[in-house]
Every structure is written in structure tokens, then in C-alpha cells.
Tab-separated table of C-alpha atoms and ligand atoms in Angstrom:
chain	number	residue	atom	x	y	z
A	1372	MET	CA	0.000	0.000	0.000
A	1373	THR	CA	1.233	3.490	-0.876
A	1374	ASP	CA	1.327	6.447	1.538
A	1375	ILE	CA	-0.065	8.829	-1.051
A	1376	LYS	CA	-0.135	11.837	1.325
A	1377	SER	CA	3.671	11.704	1.623
A	1378	MET	CA	4.065	12.178	-2.135
A	1379	ASN	CA	4.895	15.523	-3.676
A	1380	LEU	CA	2.911	16.688	-6.690
A	1381	GLU	CA	5.549	15.455	-9.112
A	1382	GLN	CA	5.464	11.915	-7.695
A	1383	MET	CA	1.699	11.960	-7.601
A	1384	THR	CA	1.569	13.019	-11.245
A	1385	ALA	CA	3.864	10.117	-12.197
A	1386	PHE	CA	1.719	7.773	-10.108
A	1387	PHE	CA	-1.477	8.806	-11.907
A	1388	LYS	CA	0.248	8.491	-15.258
A	1389	GLN	CA	1.039	4.879	-14.384
A	1390	LEU	CA	-2.652	4.351	-13.656
A	1391	GLY	CA	-3.438	5.778	-17.102
A	1392	GLU	CA	-4.972	8.953	-15.649
A	1393	PRO	CA	-4.332	12.547	-16.769
A	1394	ALA	CA	-2.010	14.837	-14.782
A	1395	PHE	CA	-4.788	17.083	-13.503
A	1396	ARG	CA	-6.123	14.179	-11.435
A	1397	ALA	CA	-2.952	14.310	-9.361
A	1398	LYS	CA	-3.567	17.932	-8.566
A	1399	GLN	CA	-7.172	17.242	-7.595
A	1400	VAL	CA	-6.159	14.472	-5.202
A	1401	PHE	CA	-3.248	16.530	-3.827
A	1402	CYS	CA	-5.698	19.367	-3.034
A	1403	TRP	CA	-8.149	17.012	-1.330
A	1404	LEU	CA	-5.431	15.441	0.790
A	1405	HIS	CA	-4.061	18.818	1.820
A	1406	LYS	CA	-7.535	19.877	2.914
A	1407	GLY	CA	-7.614	16.904	5.290
A	1408	ALA	CA	-9.723	14.403	3.295
A	1409	ARG	CA	-10.130	11.188	5.255
A	1410	SER	CA	-10.968	8.842	2.400
A	1411	PHE	CA	-11.028	8.710	-1.395
A	1412	ASP	CA	-14.822	8.509	-1.235
A	1413	GLU	CA	-14.880	12.169	-0.187
A	1414	MET	CA	-13.199	13.111	-3.470
A	1415	THR	CA	-16.417	13.671	-5.376
A	1416	ASN	CA	-14.805	15.034	-8.524
A	1417	LEU	CA	-13.176	11.630	-9.230
A	1418	SER	CA	-14.959	8.784	-10.941
A	1419	LYS	CA	-16.180	5.945	-8.779
A	1420	SER	CA	-13.847	3.467	-10.459
A	1421	LEU	CA	-10.804	5.695	-9.886
A	1422	ARG	CA	-11.775	6.083	-6.229
A	1423	GLN	CA	-11.965	2.293	-5.963
A	1424	THR	CA	-8.558	1.845	-7.579
A	1425	LEU	CA	-7.016	4.413	-5.236
A	1426	THR	CA	-8.603	2.768	-2.187
A	1427	ARG	CA	-7.064	-0.534	-3.280
A	1428	GLU	CA	-3.585	0.880	-3.946
A	1429	CYS	CA	-3.141	3.595	-1.311
A	1430	PHE	CA	-3.959	4.400	2.288
A	1431	ILE	CA	-4.930	7.693	3.909
A	1432	ASP	CA	-4.041	7.694	7.593
A	1433	VAL	CA	-5.602	10.208	9.948
A	1434	PRO	CA	-4.504	10.883	13.545
A	1435	VAL	CA	-7.106	10.681	16.318
A	1436	VAL	CA	-7.287	13.123	19.246
A	1437	GLU	CA	-6.226	11.032	22.249
A	1438	ARG	CA	-6.117	14.013	24.612
A	1439	LYS	CA	-6.605	17.742	24.159
A	1440	GLN	CA	-5.777	20.395	26.743
A	1441	VAL	CA	-6.679	24.063	26.443
A	1442	SER	CA	-4.815	26.609	28.547
A	1443	ALA	CA	-7.135	28.828	30.577
A	1444	LEU	CA	-4.344	31.408	30.707
A	1445	ASP	CA	-3.550	32.051	27.048
A	1446	GLY	CA	-5.634	29.720	24.856
A	1447	THR	CA	-2.684	27.482	23.957
A	1448	ILE	CA	-3.981	24.077	22.853
A	1449	LYS	CA	-2.002	20.906	23.283
A	1450	TYR	CA	-2.943	17.827	21.287
A	1451	LEU	CA	-1.884	14.284	21.972
A	1452	TRP	CA	-2.561	12.436	18.711
A	1453	ARG	CA	-2.879	8.669	18.445
A	1454	LEU	CA	-1.474	7.249	15.216
A	1455	PRO	CA	-2.959	4.133	13.600
A	1456	ASP	CA	-0.128	1.961	15.002
A	1457	GLY	CA	-0.994	3.057	18.563
A	1458	ASN	CA	1.940	5.464	19.019
A	1459	CYS	CA	1.226	8.950	20.333
A	1460	ILE	CA	2.752	12.310	19.374
A	1461	GLU	CA	2.247	15.874	20.559
A	1462	THR	CA	1.390	19.088	18.746
A	1463	VAL	CA	0.921	22.509	20.353
A	1464	LEU	CA	-1.049	25.427	18.932
A	1465	MET	CA	0.097	28.802	20.236
A	1466	ARG	CA	-1.701	32.067	19.613
A	1467	TYR	CA	0.460	35.114	19.046
A	1468	LYS	CA	-0.467	38.585	17.880
A	1469	HIS	CA	1.309	37.915	14.588
A	1470	GLY	CA	-0.695	34.731	13.963
A	1471	ASN	CA	-1.142	31.164	15.094
A	1472	THR	CA	1.920	28.984	15.389
A	1473	VAL	CA	1.893	25.229	15.514
A	1474	CYS	CA	4.732	23.295	17.157
A	1475	ILE	CA	5.016	19.837	15.657
A	1476	SER	CA	6.845	16.560	16.320
A	1477	CYS	CA	9.029	14.711	13.808
A	1478	GLN	CA	9.708	11.411	15.604
A	1479	VAL	CA	7.963	9.169	18.121
A	1480	GLY	CA	10.339	9.809	21.028
A	1481	CYS	CA	13.947	10.915	20.527
A	1482	ARG	CA	17.371	9.306	20.736
A	1483	MET	CA	19.432	12.390	21.553
A	1484	GLY	CA	19.307	11.932	25.334
A	1485	CYS	CA	19.389	15.588	26.493
A	1486	ALA	CA	19.353	15.616	30.302
A	1487	PHE	CA	16.631	18.254	30.684
A	1488	CYS	CA	14.191	16.988	28.048
A	1489	ALA	CA	11.082	14.848	28.629
A	1490	SER	CA	10.820	13.747	24.983
A	1491	THR	CA	13.921	11.577	25.102
A	1492	LEU	CA	13.226	9.666	28.314
A	1493	GLY	CA	11.919	6.534	26.593
A	1494	GLY	CA	14.283	6.767	23.608
A	1495	LYS	CA	13.212	6.847	19.972
A	1496	VAL	CA	10.430	4.496	18.895
A	1497	ARG	CA	10.360	5.410	15.201
A	1498	ASP	CA	10.623	8.223	12.679
A	1499	LEU	CA	7.437	9.914	11.500
A	1500	ARG	CA	6.561	9.928	7.808
A	1501	PRO	CA	6.053	13.203	5.879
A	1502	SER	CA	2.270	12.661	5.902
A	1503	GLU	CA	2.310	12.266	9.691
A	1504	MET	CA	4.087	15.594	10.057
A	1505	LEU	CA	1.705	17.282	7.613
A	1506	ASP	CA	-1.311	15.803	9.424
A	1507	GLN	CA	-0.330	17.583	12.629
A	1508	VAL	CA	-0.705	20.924	10.867
A	1509	LEU	CA	-3.822	19.947	8.896
A	1510	PHE	CA	-5.778	18.391	11.739
A	1511	THR	CA	-4.762	20.963	14.348
A	1512	GLN	CA	-6.158	23.570	11.972
A	1513	LEU	CA	-9.324	21.571	11.297
A	1514	ASP	CA	-9.979	20.605	14.922
A	1515	SER	CA	-9.315	24.053	16.389
A	1516	GLY	CA	-10.899	26.019	13.541
A	1517	GLU	CA	-7.877	28.333	13.777
A	1518	PRO	CA	-5.902	29.185	10.630
A	1519	ILE	CA	-2.210	28.398	11.024
A	1520	SER	CA	0.371	30.778	9.628
A	1521	ASN	CA	3.604	29.650	11.294
A	1522	ILE	CA	5.244	26.307	11.996
A	1523	VAL	CA	8.026	25.446	14.419
A	1524	LEU	CA	9.714	22.044	14.327
A	1525	MET	CA	10.320	22.044	18.051
A	1526	GLY	CA	8.108	19.210	19.240
A	1527	ILE	CA	9.174	15.658	19.981
A	1528	GLY	CA	12.186	14.351	18.061
A	1529	GLU	CA	15.269	15.660	16.291
A	1530	PRO	CA	14.394	17.014	12.810
A	1531	LEU	CA	17.881	16.562	11.353
A	1532	ASP	CA	17.863	12.921	12.517
A	1533	ASN	CA	14.887	12.408	10.170
A	1534	PHE	CA	16.360	14.578	7.419
A	1535	ASP	CA	14.690	13.387	4.206
A	1536	THR	CA	11.264	13.222	5.816
A	1537	VAL	CA	11.598	16.745	7.165
A	1538	LEU	CA	12.700	18.075	3.774
A	1539	ARG	CA	9.693	16.456	2.109
A	1540	PHE	CA	7.399	17.818	4.821
A	1541	LEU	CA	8.749	21.336	4.196
A	1542	GLU	CA	8.110	20.915	0.474
A	1543	LEU	CA	4.538	19.752	1.181
A	1544	VAL	CA	3.471	22.560	3.552
A	1545	ASN	CA	5.161	25.089	1.303
A	1546	SER	CA	3.273	23.908	-1.780
A	1547	PRO	CA	0.979	26.496	-3.457
A	1548	ASP	CA	-1.541	23.671	-4.021
A	1549	GLY	CA	-1.432	22.760	-0.334
A	1550	LEU	CA	-1.202	24.894	2.799
A	1551	ASN	CA	1.178	27.298	1.057
A	1552	ILE	CA	3.012	28.280	4.241
A	1553	GLY	CA	6.069	30.363	3.364
A	1554	MET	CA	9.515	29.157	4.416
A	1555	ARG	CA	10.046	32.393	6.303
A	1556	HIS	CA	7.163	31.345	8.533
A	1557	ILE	CA	8.892	28.078	9.480
A	1558	SER	CA	11.563	27.415	12.124
A	1559	LEU	CA	13.553	24.223	12.438
A	1560	SER	CA	15.167	23.479	15.783
A	1561	THR	CA	18.114	21.110	16.129
A	1562	CYS	CA	20.286	19.844	18.978
A	1563	GLY	CA	23.215	20.505	16.654
A	1564	LEU	CA	24.012	17.689	14.209
A	1565	ALA	CA	26.775	19.672	12.484
A	1566	ASP	CA	27.120	17.568	9.330
A	1567	LYS	CA	23.362	17.782	8.757
A	1568	ILE	CA	23.439	21.560	9.282
A	1569	ASP	CA	26.082	21.676	6.524
A	1570	LYS	CA	23.825	19.563	4.321
A	1571	LEU	CA	20.743	21.690	5.037
A	1572	ALA	CA	22.663	24.860	4.122
A	1573	GLN	CA	23.066	23.552	0.578
A	1574	TYR	CA	19.299	23.755	0.032
A	1575	LYS	CA	19.377	27.494	0.858
A	1576	LEU	CA	15.914	27.417	2.356
A	1577	GLN	CA	14.532	30.665	3.756
A	1578	LEU	CA	13.459	29.046	7.027
A	1579	THR	CA	14.894	29.993	10.422
A	1580	LEU	CA	17.436	27.570	11.826
A	1581	SER	CA	17.327	27.373	15.617
A	1582	VAL	CA	20.208	25.671	17.338
A	1583	SER	CA	19.693	24.336	20.849
A	1584	LEU	CA	23.055	25.351	22.271
A	1585	HIS	CA	22.307	25.438	26.008
A	1586	ALA	CA	26.003	25.669	26.956
A	1587	PRO	CA	28.991	27.435	25.354
A	1588	ASP	CA	31.724	25.116	26.687
A	1589	ASP	CA	32.312	21.433	25.894
A	1590	GLU	CA	32.490	20.327	29.509
A	1591	THR	CA	29.001	21.608	30.367
A	1592	ARG	CA	27.411	20.874	27.000
A	1593	SER	CA	28.641	17.277	26.928
A	1594	LYS	CA	27.153	16.742	30.381
A	1595	ILE	CA	23.659	17.895	29.446
A	1596	MET	CA	23.641	17.051	25.711
A	1597	PRO	CA	25.294	13.722	24.794
A	1598	VAL	CA	25.364	14.776	21.106
A	1599	ASN	CA	28.166	17.180	22.047
A	1600	ARG	CA	30.523	14.341	22.938
A	1601	SER	CA	30.983	13.570	19.257
A	1602	VAL	CA	30.373	16.987	17.682
A	1603	GLY	CA	31.841	19.557	20.100
A	1604	VAL	CA	31.006	23.238	20.397
A	1605	GLU	CA	33.730	24.417	18.022
A	1606	ARG	CA	32.568	22.172	15.165
A	1607	LEU	CA	28.950	23.109	15.821
A	1608	MET	CA	29.701	26.838	15.802
A	1609	LYS	CA	31.625	26.432	12.546
A	1610	ALA	CA	28.559	24.798	10.987
A	1611	CYS	CA	26.409	27.718	12.218
A	1612	HIS	CA	28.788	30.393	10.876
A	1613	ASP	CA	28.943	28.546	7.545
A	1614	TYR	CA	25.156	28.193	7.492
A	1615	PHE	CA	24.813	31.948	7.864
A	1616	ALA	CA	27.449	32.573	5.186
A	1617	VAL	CA	25.784	30.216	2.691
A	1618	THR	CA	22.119	31.067	3.291
A	1619	GLY	CA	22.307	34.663	4.534
A	1620	ARG	CA	19.733	33.708	7.156
A	1621	ARG	CA	20.509	34.589	10.732
A	1622	VAL	CA	20.740	31.644	13.079
A	1623	SER	CA	18.840	31.608	16.326
A	1624	PHE	CA	20.312	29.982	19.453
A	1625	GLU	CA	18.172	28.456	22.139
A	1626	TYR	CA	19.555	28.486	25.631
A	1627	ALA	CA	17.525	26.863	28.433
A	1628	MET	CA	18.769	28.401	31.644
A	1629	ILE	CA	19.641	25.840	34.295
A	1630	ASP	CA	20.486	26.774	37.856
A	1631	GLY	CA	24.231	26.564	38.564
A	1632	VAL	CA	24.926	24.686	35.316
A	1633	ASN	CA	25.038	27.136	32.404
A	1634	ASP	CA	24.129	30.519	33.910
A	1635	SER	CA	27.486	32.010	34.994
A	1636	ASP	CA	28.921	35.327	33.769
A	1637	ALA	CA	31.867	33.484	32.233
A	1638	GLN	CA	29.457	31.351	30.211
A	1639	ALA	CA	27.588	34.455	29.030
A	1640	ASP	CA	30.903	35.923	27.862
A	1641	LEU	CA	31.897	32.756	26.041
A	1642	LEU	CA	28.455	32.530	24.419
A	1643	ALA	CA	28.782	36.138	23.223
A	1644	ARG	CA	32.178	35.347	21.722
A	1645	HIS	CA	30.814	32.309	19.846
A	1646	VAL	CA	27.898	34.070	18.179
A	1647	ARG	CA	29.563	37.391	17.386
A	1648	GLY	CA	29.872	38.203	13.690
A	1649	MET	CA	26.944	36.170	12.463
A	1650	SER	CA	24.008	38.462	13.280
A	1651	ALA	CA	22.711	35.798	15.640
A	1652	HIS	CA	19.751	35.897	17.962
A	1653	VAL	CA	19.861	34.287	21.404
A	1654	ASN	CA	16.623	33.060	22.902
A	1655	LEU	CA	16.863	32.429	26.639
A	1656	ILE	CA	14.360	29.833	27.816
A	1657	PRO	CA	13.394	29.514	31.467
A	1658	LEU	CA	13.900	25.779	32.066
A	1659	ASN	CA	10.699	23.788	32.355
A	1660	HIS	CA	11.086	21.456	35.265
A	1661	VAL	CA	10.821	17.789	34.269
A	1662	GLU	CA	9.877	15.513	37.168
A	1663	GLU	CA	12.472	12.852	36.365
A	1664	SER	CA	15.320	15.405	36.240
A	1665	PRO	CA	17.299	17.005	39.099
A	1666	LEU	CA	17.937	20.154	37.013
A	1667	LYS	CA	16.296	23.353	38.259
A	1668	PRO	CA	15.412	26.646	36.518
A	1669	SER	CA	18.072	29.358	36.756
A	1670	ARG	CA	17.515	32.427	38.937
A	1671	ARG	CA	19.896	34.545	36.842
A	1672	VAL	CA	17.998	34.980	33.579
A	1673	LYS	CA	17.889	38.804	33.787
A	1674	GLU	CA	21.582	39.182	34.681
A	1675	PHE	CA	22.582	36.744	31.932
A	1676	GLN	CA	20.466	38.633	29.407
A	1677	ARG	CA	21.964	41.975	30.412
A	1678	ARG	CA	25.503	40.646	30.159
A	1679	LEU	CA	24.891	39.397	26.631
A	1680	GLU	CA	23.209	42.647	25.606
A	1681	GLU	CA	26.139	44.663	26.924
A	1682	GLN	CA	28.254	42.781	24.413
A	1683	GLY	CA	25.960	43.703	21.529
A	1684	ILE	CA	24.087	40.393	21.259
A	1685	THR	CA	20.370	40.376	20.402
A	1686	VAL	CA	18.589	38.502	23.187
A	1687	THR	CA	14.992	37.613	23.936
A	1688	VAL	CA	13.543	35.691	26.851
A	1689	ARG	CA	10.926	33.162	25.805
A	1690	ARG	CA	7.475	33.821	27.137
A	1691	ARG	CA	5.967	30.691	28.639
A	1692	LEU	CA	2.684	29.748	27.010
A	1693	GLY	CA	0.393	27.017	28.289
A	1694	SER	CA	2.219	26.622	31.594
A	1695	ASP	CA	-0.986	25.241	33.128
A	1696	ILE	CA	-1.256	22.386	30.608
A	1697	ASP	CA	2.229	20.811	30.489
A	1698	ALA	CA	2.694	22.500	27.134
A	1699	SER	CA	6.400	21.750	26.916
A	1700	CYS	CA	6.746	18.872	24.577
A	1701	GLY	CA	7.192	15.311	25.681
A	1702	GLN	CA	5.439	15.749	28.988
A	1703	LEU	CA	1.901	14.899	27.894
A	1704	ARG	CA	2.962	11.860	25.879
A	1705	ARG	CA	4.947	10.659	28.864
A	1706	LYS	CA	2.017	11.091	31.235
A	1707	ALA	CA	-0.293	9.219	28.876
A	1708	MET	CA	2.230	6.373	28.637
A	1709	GLN	CA	2.520	6.176	32.430
A	1710	ASP	CA	-1.271	6.196	32.856
A	1711	LYS	CA	-1.498	3.166	30.579
A	1712	GLN	CA	1.066	1.126	32.551
B	1913	SAH	N1	15.450	18.142	18.891
B	1913	SAH	C1	15.266	19.524	18.583
B	1913	SAH	C2	13.846	20.024	18.696
B	1913	SAH	C3	13.020	19.569	19.869
B	1913	SAH	S1	13.263	20.305	21.447
B	1913	SAH	C4	16.207	20.371	19.415
B	1913	SAH	O1	16.936	19.825	20.228
B	1913	SAH	O2	16.268	21.573	19.195
B	1913	SAH	C5	12.730	21.973	21.318
B	1913	SAH	C6	13.477	22.896	22.273
B	1913	SAH	O3	13.035	22.724	23.630
B	1913	SAH	C7	14.977	22.634	22.287
B	1913	SAH	O4	15.673	23.858	22.335
B	1913	SAH	C8	15.140	21.880	23.589
B	1913	SAH	O5	16.465	21.909	23.997
B	1913	SAH	C9	14.164	22.615	24.476
B	1913	SAH	N2	13.818	21.918	25.705
B	1913	SAH	C10	13.676	20.591	25.915
B	1913	SAH	N3	13.362	20.341	27.196
B	1913	SAH	C11	13.286	21.539	27.818
B	1913	SAH	C12	12.998	21.938	29.156
B	1913	SAH	N4	12.729	21.057	30.110
B	1913	SAH	N5	13.006	23.249	29.432
B	1913	SAH	C13	13.279	24.174	28.455
B	1913	SAH	N6	13.549	23.858	27.185
B	1913	SAH	C14	13.569	22.551	26.867
């Protein structure tokens, strides 16, 4: 059976040609799928026999709402979707003045092992397919009735560890015959797989690359982010500088502030030195406490911010949305898994 929703228009056109159908059929089906059609029977502008053929050859999977939490504070909605194979993934819809942003997952679980992150606690179960990433945007929009204008790949999983799928997903949501969401409205967040950052740069996409740095020195970073033991801060920063040089897009650095771990003045100074000269943006994130972790939120966010700003670095402090609904990714899926045990 073929996962037709993961196909781009070109593949779909070739597929319909094989079936002896004209090219415009591909476009019709592509449009239906990208509007969230649940079966070929809904596609009323296709002949009955073509619908039967497609039903025989292809499947259309649709995620089911397993849990849904709405923040009373700011209207943030968190979805826990159940996939047909029983796995669950999270998607968060955030409302900002500049439009609605959806935060989506790219893997079931994660194998990166960051010490502060709930998504990685049970390891990686499997990669998502392009259609399963697209569905999170489509069905969040359909269920909430809210139009989505921005996407962040900051949910469960490591996007660059599922590289080809993520590239296809970007092509799909960007398609003028689909959701048509501009690359400049998309952010991709990575724990810092340097060789994949190099590879991504070659595509010269206009999206925003966010790098989860969280520590400017190897000793600290290797402790909290195992990926650093093989990559190292110097190699990672080289990839970021090169990325900026090749794409002209400024890189954004995420920095979750952890009490007594990465919040010293010396670390602020080293961070400033790393990002200087690449028109970078540093986003300080108050750490979300994860029950299983001994790490605590820093009490020095303001001082750290000021110290960076004094050195000419652009800094923002992330506003916490949905703090009443476990909106940080990984936590809801984890709770649901524990409830089932
Ligand atoms: N794997 C990707 C994207 C998923 S995580 C990445 O590492 O960037 C999205 C962001 O949330 C990352 O910056 C991650 O480091 C951060 N994060 C994870 N757990 C957190 C926590 N408990 N508190 C604050 N930020 C956290």
C-alpha cells in the first residue's frame, strides 16, 4: 500500500500516469489530501472506479485526538494524537499577535538523550513519515478552527535525525496547491548535528534555523547534551557560521537556563564570543522542570540577558505559554504512557 499523502505533486503526477490517468487528477487528489480528506470517497470530482482503484492501492491515515488540553491562561492548545499503530505524538497550537503557530513533532520519542528533556526519556520508537508531520498541521487547523500561519519544528524528536522526511514535509506545507506556508514562517530546531546543518545549508531554504546550544563550553554541554561528545562546540559553531554565510539567514540559538549549570557570567561571555559576527539571535528559555530530572530553573535569567546585551548580542527571553497544561513537549505523551502502565 502506498502512503499517497507523503508524495509531492511530481510523484503523484507520475503515479497517476502509471494508472493511465491525466495529470490534472494528481492535482485534484493533492488538493483534497491537503484539505484533510479522510478517504477517497470524499473526493467527489473523481470517478467511482478511480476512487476504488485508489482505495485498493493507497492508504490515507488520519490521527485521532487522544487528549486535548486548552490553557485557561492564554488559549494554547495541546494535542496528543494517536497514530494508527498506537503510538502517540504531541502538537501545540500557540496564539500570538502575529498569527497562530503550531509546534510539531518529527519522531515518536527521541534518541538524543538531552538531560533536561522529557521527549527523550523513553528513547526513539520510530521516525514519523512526511504525511504524519503534515497531518499535525492539517488536523490541528481543522480541529481548532484556527488558521495556522507559522510552523516550528520544536516538538518531539530531532528534525535533522529524520532529514529526508523533514525536507519532504517542508516541500509539502510550502506547496501552493497545499497549505502554502512560506519558508520564512517556518523554524527548524536542532540539537546541533553539524554535518546535517552543513547539508541543510546547501538547500538554501529561507526558514529559520534554531540551534539548541544550552552551553557554550564542551564540559558543560557534553554533560547535558550527549550529542556534544561527538560533535563539540567548536565544530557546531563552525557549521552555524557557515550556514549563515551560505544562506544569509541569521541563526537563532536556544539556551535553556539551568540553575548553577550554564548561567554564569563566564558562560555568558563565552556565548557572546561564539555568536559574534553572524548576526545571531539568542533566545533564553526559562527551564521547564521535568519531574524525572534534578535540574532546576536558573535564577539569573535577567543578569545573563543583560551581560549578553552589553556585548551587543540580540537577546529575547521566551514567554511561557500554556504553563498550566504541560505545554512543553514530551510531557503529555509521557504522562499518557505512564497512565497506561
Ligand atoms: N530536537 C530539537 C527540537 C526539539 S526540542 C532540538 O533539540 O532543538 C525543542 C526545544 O526545547 C529545544 O531547544 C530543547 O532543547 C528545548 N527543551 C527541551 N526540554 C526543555 C525543558 N525542560 N526546558 C526548556 N527547554 C527545553
